[in-house]
PDB file of C-alpha atoms in Angstrom:
ATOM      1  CA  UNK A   2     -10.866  -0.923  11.370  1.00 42.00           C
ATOM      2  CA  UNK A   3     -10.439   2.227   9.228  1.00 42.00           C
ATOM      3  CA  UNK A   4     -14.044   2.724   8.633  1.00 45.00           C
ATOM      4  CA  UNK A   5     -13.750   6.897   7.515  1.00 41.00           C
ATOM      5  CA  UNK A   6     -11.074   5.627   4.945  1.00 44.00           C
ATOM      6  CA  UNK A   7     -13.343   3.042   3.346  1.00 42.00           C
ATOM      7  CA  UNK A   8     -16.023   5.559   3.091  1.00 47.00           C
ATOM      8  CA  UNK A   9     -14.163   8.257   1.493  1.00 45.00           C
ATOM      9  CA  UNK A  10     -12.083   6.151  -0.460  1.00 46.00           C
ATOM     10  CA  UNK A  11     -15.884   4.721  -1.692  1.00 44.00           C
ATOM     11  CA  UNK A  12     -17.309   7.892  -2.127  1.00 47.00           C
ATOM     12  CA  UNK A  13     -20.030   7.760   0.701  1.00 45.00           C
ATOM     13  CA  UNK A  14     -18.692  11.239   2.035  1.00 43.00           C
ATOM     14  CA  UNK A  15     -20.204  12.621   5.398  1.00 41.00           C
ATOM     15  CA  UNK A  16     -23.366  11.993   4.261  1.00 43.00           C
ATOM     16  CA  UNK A  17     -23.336   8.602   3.388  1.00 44.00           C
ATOM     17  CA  UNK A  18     -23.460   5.629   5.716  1.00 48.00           C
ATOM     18  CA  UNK A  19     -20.160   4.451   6.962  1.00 50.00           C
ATOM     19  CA  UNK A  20     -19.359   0.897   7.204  1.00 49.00           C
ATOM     20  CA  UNK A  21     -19.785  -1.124  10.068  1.00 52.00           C
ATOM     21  CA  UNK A  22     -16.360  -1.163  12.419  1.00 50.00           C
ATOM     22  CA  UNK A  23     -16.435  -4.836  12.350  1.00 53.00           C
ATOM     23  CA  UNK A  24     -16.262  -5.313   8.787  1.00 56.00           C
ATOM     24  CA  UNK A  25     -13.789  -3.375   7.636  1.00 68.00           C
ATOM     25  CA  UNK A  26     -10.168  -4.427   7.853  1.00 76.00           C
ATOM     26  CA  UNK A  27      -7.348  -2.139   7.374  1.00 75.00           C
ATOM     27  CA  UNK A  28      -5.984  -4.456   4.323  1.00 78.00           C
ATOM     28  CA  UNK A  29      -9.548  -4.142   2.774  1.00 83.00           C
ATOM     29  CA  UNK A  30      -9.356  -0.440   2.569  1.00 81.00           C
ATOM     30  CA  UNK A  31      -6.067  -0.480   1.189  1.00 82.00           C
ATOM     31  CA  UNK A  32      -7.042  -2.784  -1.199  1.00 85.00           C
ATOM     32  CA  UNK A  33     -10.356  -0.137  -1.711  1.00 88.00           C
ATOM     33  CA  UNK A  34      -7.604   2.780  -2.358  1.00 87.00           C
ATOM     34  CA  UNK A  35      -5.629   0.475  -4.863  1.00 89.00           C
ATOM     35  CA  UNK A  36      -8.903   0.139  -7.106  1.00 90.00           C
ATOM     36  CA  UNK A  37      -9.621   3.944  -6.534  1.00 90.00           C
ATOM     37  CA  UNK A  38      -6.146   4.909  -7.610  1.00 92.00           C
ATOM     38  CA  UNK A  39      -6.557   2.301 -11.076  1.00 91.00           C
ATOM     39  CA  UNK A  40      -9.643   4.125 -11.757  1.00 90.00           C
ATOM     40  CA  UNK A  41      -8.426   7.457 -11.613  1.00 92.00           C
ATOM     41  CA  UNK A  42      -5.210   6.578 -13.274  1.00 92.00           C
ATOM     42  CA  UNK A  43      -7.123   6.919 -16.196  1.00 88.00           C
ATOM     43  CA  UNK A  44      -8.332  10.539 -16.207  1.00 89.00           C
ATOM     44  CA  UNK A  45      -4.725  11.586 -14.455  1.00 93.00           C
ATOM     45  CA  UNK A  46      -2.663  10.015 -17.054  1.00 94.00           C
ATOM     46  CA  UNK A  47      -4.424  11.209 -20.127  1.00 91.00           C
ATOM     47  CA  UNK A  48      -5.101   7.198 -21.003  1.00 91.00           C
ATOM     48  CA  UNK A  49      -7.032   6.437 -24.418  1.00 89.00           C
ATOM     49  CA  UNK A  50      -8.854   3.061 -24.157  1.00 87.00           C
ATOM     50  CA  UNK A  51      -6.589   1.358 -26.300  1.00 87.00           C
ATOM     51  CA  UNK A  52      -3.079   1.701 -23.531  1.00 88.00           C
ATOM     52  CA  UNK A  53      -5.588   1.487 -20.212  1.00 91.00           C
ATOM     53  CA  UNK A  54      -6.118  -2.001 -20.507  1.00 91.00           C
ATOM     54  CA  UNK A  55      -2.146  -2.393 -20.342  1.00 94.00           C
ATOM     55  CA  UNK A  56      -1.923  -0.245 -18.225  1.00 95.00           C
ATOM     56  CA  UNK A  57      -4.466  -1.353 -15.708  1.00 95.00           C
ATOM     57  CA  UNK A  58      -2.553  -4.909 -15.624  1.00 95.00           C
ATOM     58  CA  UNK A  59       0.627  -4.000 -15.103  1.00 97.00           C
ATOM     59  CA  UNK A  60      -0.769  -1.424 -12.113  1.00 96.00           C
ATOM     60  CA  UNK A  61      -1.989  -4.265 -10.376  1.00 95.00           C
ATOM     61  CA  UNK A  62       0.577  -6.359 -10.637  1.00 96.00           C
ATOM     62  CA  UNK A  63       2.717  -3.480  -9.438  1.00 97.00           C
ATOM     63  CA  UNK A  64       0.341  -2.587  -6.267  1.00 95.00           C
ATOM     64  CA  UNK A  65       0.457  -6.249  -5.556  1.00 95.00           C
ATOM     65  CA  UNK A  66       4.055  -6.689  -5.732  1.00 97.00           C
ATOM     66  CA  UNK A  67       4.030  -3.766  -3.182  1.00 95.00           C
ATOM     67  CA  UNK A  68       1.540  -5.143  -0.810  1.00 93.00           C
ATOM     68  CA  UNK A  69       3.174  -8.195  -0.812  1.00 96.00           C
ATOM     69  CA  UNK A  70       6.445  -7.224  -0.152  1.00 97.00           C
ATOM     70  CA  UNK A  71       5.590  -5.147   2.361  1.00 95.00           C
ATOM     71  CA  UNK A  72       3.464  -7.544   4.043  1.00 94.00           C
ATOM     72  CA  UNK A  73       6.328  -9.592   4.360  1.00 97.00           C
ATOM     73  CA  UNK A  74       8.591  -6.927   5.125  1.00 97.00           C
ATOM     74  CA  UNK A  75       6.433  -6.400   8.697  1.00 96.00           C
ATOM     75  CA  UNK A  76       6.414  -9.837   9.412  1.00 97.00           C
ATOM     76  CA  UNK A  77      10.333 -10.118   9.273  1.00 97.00           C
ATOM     77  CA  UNK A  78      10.166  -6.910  11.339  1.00 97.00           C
ATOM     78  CA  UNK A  79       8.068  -8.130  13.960  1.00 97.00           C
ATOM     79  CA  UNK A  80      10.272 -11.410  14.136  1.00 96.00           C
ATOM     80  CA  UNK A  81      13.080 -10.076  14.614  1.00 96.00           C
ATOM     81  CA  UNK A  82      11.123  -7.458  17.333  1.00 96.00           C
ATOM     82  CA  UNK A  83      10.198 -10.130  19.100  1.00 95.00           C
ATOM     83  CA  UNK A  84      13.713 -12.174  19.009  1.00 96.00           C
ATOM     84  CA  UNK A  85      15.373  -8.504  19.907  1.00 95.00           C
ATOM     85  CA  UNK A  86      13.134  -7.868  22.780  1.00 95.00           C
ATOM     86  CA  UNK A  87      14.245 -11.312  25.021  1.00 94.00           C
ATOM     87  CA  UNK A  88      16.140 -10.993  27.735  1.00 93.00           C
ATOM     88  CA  UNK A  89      19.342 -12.759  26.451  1.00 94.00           C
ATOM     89  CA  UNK A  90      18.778 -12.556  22.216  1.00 93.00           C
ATOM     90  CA  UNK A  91      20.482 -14.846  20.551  1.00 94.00           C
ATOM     91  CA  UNK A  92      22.928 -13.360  18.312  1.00 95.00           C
ATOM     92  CA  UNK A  93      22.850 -16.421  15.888  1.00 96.00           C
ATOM     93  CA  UNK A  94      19.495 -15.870  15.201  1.00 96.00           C
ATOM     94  CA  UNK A  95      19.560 -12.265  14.973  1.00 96.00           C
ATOM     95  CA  UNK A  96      22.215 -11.960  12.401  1.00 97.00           C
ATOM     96  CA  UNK A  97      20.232 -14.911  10.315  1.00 97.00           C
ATOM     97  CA  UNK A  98      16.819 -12.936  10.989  1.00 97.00           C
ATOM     98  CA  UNK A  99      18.724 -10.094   9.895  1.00 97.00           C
ATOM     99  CA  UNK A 100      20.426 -11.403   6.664  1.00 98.00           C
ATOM    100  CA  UNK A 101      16.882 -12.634   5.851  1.00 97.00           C
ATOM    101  CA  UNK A 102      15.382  -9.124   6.398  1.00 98.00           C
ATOM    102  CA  UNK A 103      17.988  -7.880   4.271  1.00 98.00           C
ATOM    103  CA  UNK A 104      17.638 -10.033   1.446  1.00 98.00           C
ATOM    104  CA  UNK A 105      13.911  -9.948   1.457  1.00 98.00           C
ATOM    105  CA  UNK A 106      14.394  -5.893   0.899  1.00 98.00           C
ATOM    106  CA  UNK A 107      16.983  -6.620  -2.251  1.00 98.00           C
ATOM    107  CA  UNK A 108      14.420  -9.062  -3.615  1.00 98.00           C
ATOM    108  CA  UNK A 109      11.420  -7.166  -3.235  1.00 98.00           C
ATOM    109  CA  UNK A 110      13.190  -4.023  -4.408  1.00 98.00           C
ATOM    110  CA  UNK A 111      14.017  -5.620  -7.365  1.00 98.00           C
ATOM    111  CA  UNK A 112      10.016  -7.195  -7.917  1.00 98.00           C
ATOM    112  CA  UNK A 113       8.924  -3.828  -7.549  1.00 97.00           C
ATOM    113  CA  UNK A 114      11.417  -2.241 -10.179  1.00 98.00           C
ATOM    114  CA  UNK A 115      10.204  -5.138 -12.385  1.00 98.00           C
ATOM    115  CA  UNK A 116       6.872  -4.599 -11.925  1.00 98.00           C
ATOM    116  CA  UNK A 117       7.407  -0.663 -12.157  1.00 98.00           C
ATOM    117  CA  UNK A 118       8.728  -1.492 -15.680  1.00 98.00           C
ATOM    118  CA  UNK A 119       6.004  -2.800 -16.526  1.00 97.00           C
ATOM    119  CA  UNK A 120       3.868  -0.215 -15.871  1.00 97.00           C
ATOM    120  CA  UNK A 121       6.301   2.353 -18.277  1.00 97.00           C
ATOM    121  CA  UNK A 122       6.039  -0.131 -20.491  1.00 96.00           C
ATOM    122  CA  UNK A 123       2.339   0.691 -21.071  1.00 95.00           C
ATOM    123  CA  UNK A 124       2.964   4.203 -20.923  1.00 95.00           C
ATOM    124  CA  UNK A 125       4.358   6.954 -23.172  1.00 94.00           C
ATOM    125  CA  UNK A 126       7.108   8.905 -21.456  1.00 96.00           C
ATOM    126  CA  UNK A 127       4.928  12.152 -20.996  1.00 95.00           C
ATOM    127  CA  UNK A 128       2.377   9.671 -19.682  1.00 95.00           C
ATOM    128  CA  UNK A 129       5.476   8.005 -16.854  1.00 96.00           C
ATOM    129  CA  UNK A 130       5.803  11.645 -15.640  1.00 96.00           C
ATOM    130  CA  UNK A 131       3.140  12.193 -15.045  1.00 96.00           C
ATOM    131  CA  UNK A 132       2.216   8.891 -13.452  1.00 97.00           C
ATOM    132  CA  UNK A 133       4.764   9.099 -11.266  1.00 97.00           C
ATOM    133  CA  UNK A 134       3.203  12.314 -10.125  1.00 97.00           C
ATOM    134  CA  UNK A 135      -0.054  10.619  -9.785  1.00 96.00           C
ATOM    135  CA  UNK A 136       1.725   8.045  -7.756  1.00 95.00           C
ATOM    136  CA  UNK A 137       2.809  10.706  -4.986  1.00 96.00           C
ATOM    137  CA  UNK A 138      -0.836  12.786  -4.728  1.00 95.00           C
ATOM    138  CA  UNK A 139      -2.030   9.135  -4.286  1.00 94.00           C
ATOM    139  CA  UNK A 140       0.290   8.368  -1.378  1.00 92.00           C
ATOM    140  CA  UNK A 141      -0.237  11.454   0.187  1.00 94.00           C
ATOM    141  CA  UNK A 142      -3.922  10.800  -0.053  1.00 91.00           C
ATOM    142  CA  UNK A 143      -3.829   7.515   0.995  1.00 88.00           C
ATOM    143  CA  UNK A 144      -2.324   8.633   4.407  1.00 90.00           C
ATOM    144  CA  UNK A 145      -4.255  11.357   4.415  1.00 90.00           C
ATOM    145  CA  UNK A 146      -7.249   9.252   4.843  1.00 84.00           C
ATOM    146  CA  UNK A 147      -5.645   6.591   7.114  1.00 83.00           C
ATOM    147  CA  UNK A 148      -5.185   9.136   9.247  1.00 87.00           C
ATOM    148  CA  UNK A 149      -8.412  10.423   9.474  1.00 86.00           C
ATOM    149  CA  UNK A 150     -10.109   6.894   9.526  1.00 81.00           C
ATOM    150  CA  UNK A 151      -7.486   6.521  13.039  1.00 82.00           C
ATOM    151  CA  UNK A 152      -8.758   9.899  14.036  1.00 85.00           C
ATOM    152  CA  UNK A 153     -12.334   8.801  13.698  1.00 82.00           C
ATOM    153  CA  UNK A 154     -12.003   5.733  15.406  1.00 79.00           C
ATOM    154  CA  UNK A 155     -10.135   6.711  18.333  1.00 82.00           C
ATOM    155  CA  UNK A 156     -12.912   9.714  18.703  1.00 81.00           C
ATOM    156  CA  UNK A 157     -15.508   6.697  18.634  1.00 79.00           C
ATOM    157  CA  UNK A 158     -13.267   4.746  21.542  1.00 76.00           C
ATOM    158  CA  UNK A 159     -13.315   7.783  23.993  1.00 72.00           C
ATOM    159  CA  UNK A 160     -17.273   8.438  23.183  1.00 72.00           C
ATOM    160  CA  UNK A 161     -17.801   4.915  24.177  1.00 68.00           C
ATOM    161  CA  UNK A 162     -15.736   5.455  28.001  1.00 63.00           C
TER     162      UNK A 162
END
């Protein structure tokens, strides 16, 4: 569980009470940073009322494209892991695991740049800059706070030894 992320990525800061470990899923703060990130997309972008209701669908449908992708993208991954790790792989199967791996990336490359235009679609092009700025701080933040949730939780794993 990530339990730090969900917190700051909710606004309870140090203060605030933290979820409970067992309820909160890594998906489920990602999925709490998506809707953080729409609703400061807003202020970032310089967004009247009148574009952000555009703009908010096609975000979403851009984040989920993402997530889905690269859900998928991990399962093919561990797959082929798995199939790589046996004793005697069979090459067959790898080179079909890999093809699929392969064309899953193509596809999901070319969602994403779908779903990206979209998004510009709903923006002016001052407004794209900047949003793919916006895109990167929220990235960086987004790991930012993974990492601390992991540093958090591992603290609360040697505390319990």
């Amino acid at each position: 569980c990530l339990c730090a992320g969900a917190a700051l990525v909710s606004g309870q800061g140090a203060g605030g009470p933290e979820p409970s470990p067992e309820r909160v899923s890594r998906a489920e703060v990602l999925r709490l940073f998506d809707a953080y990130a729409v609703v400061q997309a807003q202020e970032a972008l310089g967004l009247d009322n009148a574009r952000y209701g555009a703009f908010v669908a096609a975000y979403k449908s851009l984040l989920e494209t993402r997530r889905r992708n690269r859900e998928q993208r991990v399962r093919f991954i561990n797959e082929l892991g798995k199939l790589a790790a046996a004793p005697a792989p069979d090459e067959d199967t790898l080179r079909e695991r890999l093809r699929t791996l392969h064309d899953h990336d193509i596809r999901g490359a070319s969602e994403s740049s779908q779903a990206l235009e979209s998004v510009d679609q709903a923006l002016t092009v001052t407004q794209r800059a900047r949003f793919r700025l916006f895109e990167e701080r929220m990235e960086q933040r987004k790991l930012e706070l993974l990492s601390r949730a992991r540093a958090v939780r591992e603290r609360r794993g040697l505390q319990r030894q």
